[in-house]
Structure formats: C-alpha cells, structure tokens
Coordinates of C-alpha atoms in Angstrom, one line a residue:
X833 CA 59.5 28.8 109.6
X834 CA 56.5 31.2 110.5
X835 CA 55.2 28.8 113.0
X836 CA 58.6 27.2 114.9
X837 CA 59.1 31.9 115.0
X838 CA 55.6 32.1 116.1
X839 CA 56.5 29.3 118.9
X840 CA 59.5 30.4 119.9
X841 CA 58.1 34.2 120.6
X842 CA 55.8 32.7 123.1
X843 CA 58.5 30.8 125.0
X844 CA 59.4 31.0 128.3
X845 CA 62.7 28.0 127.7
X846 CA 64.3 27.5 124.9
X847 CA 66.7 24.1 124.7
X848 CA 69.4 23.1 123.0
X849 CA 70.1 19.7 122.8
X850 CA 73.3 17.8 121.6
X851 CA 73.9 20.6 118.4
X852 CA 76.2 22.1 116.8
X853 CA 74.6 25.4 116.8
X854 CA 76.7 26.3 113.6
X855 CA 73.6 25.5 110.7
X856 CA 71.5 28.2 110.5
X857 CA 68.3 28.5 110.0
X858 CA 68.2 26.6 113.6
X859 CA 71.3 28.3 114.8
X860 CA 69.2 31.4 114.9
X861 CA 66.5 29.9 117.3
X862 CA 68.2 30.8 120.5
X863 CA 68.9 34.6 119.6
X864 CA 65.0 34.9 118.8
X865 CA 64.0 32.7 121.8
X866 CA 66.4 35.6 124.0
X867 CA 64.7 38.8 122.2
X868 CA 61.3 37.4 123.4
X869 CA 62.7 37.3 126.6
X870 CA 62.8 33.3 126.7
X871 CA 65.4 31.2 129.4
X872 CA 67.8 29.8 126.9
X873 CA 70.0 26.6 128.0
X874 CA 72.4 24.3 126.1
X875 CA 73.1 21.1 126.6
X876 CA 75.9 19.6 125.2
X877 CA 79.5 17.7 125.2
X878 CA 80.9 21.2 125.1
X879 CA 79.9 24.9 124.8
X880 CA 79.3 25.9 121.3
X881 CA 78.4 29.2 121.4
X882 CA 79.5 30.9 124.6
X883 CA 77.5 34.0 125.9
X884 CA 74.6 33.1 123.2
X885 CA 73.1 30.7 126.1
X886 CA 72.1 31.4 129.7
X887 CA 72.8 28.6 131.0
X888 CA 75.6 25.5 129.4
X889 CA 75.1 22.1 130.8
X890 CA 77.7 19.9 130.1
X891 CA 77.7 15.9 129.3
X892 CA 75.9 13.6 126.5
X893 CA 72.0 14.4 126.2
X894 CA 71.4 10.8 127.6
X895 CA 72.1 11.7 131.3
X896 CA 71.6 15.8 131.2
X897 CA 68.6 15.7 129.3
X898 CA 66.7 13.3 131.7
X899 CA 68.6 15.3 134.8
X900 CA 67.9 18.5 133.4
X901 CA 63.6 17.5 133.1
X902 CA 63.7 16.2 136.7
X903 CA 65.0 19.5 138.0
X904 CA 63.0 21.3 136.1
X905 CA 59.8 19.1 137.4
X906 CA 60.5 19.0 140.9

C-alpha cells in the first residue's frame, strides 16, 4: 500500500477502468490521486461514483480504453 500511495502522489492521471469503485482499499485511489492534484477519469459501462471523477467515459474498456490512449497520444 505504501508504494501504489507513493505512485499515486506523483500522478498527474489517474484511471479507472471497468470497476466498481465500491471495494475499498482501491476505491480510495481516486480521492488520493485528486488531493495530489492528479486528472482523475473513469471509464466504464456507467458512472459509479459521480462527482468523485473529472471526467466519466462511457462504453466497455475494449473500445474507450484504446480511444481514450489515442487521444491522449495524439
């Protein structure tokens, strides 16, 4: 757990991808990613945990996902 919260306070993204959100320890990891001042963006079927995210992206991981990296290469 020390080093996923050492990783996640020197962020700059943080992605969920296809989760629940709802089991925590790992539920947590967006609010510490947005305390150290990280983008945070869900991808999912549907929003699990509105407000908690910056951005939602909707749709099955298998055609955001791949979307999603292409944006964020070009």
């Amino acid at each position: 757990m020390d080093r996923i919260e050492r990783a996640l306070e020197g962020a700059d993204l943080f992605a969920a991808i296809g989760t629940s959100g709802q089991v925590y320890p790992a539920a947590g990891f967006v609010d510490l990613a947005r305390e150290m001042g990280a983008e945070t963006v869900e991808m999912n079927i549907e929003a699990t945990a509105p407000g908690r995210f910056d951005r939602f992206i909707a749709g099955p991981a298998g055609t955001t996902v791949p979307a999603w990296v292409d944006a964020l290469l070009a």
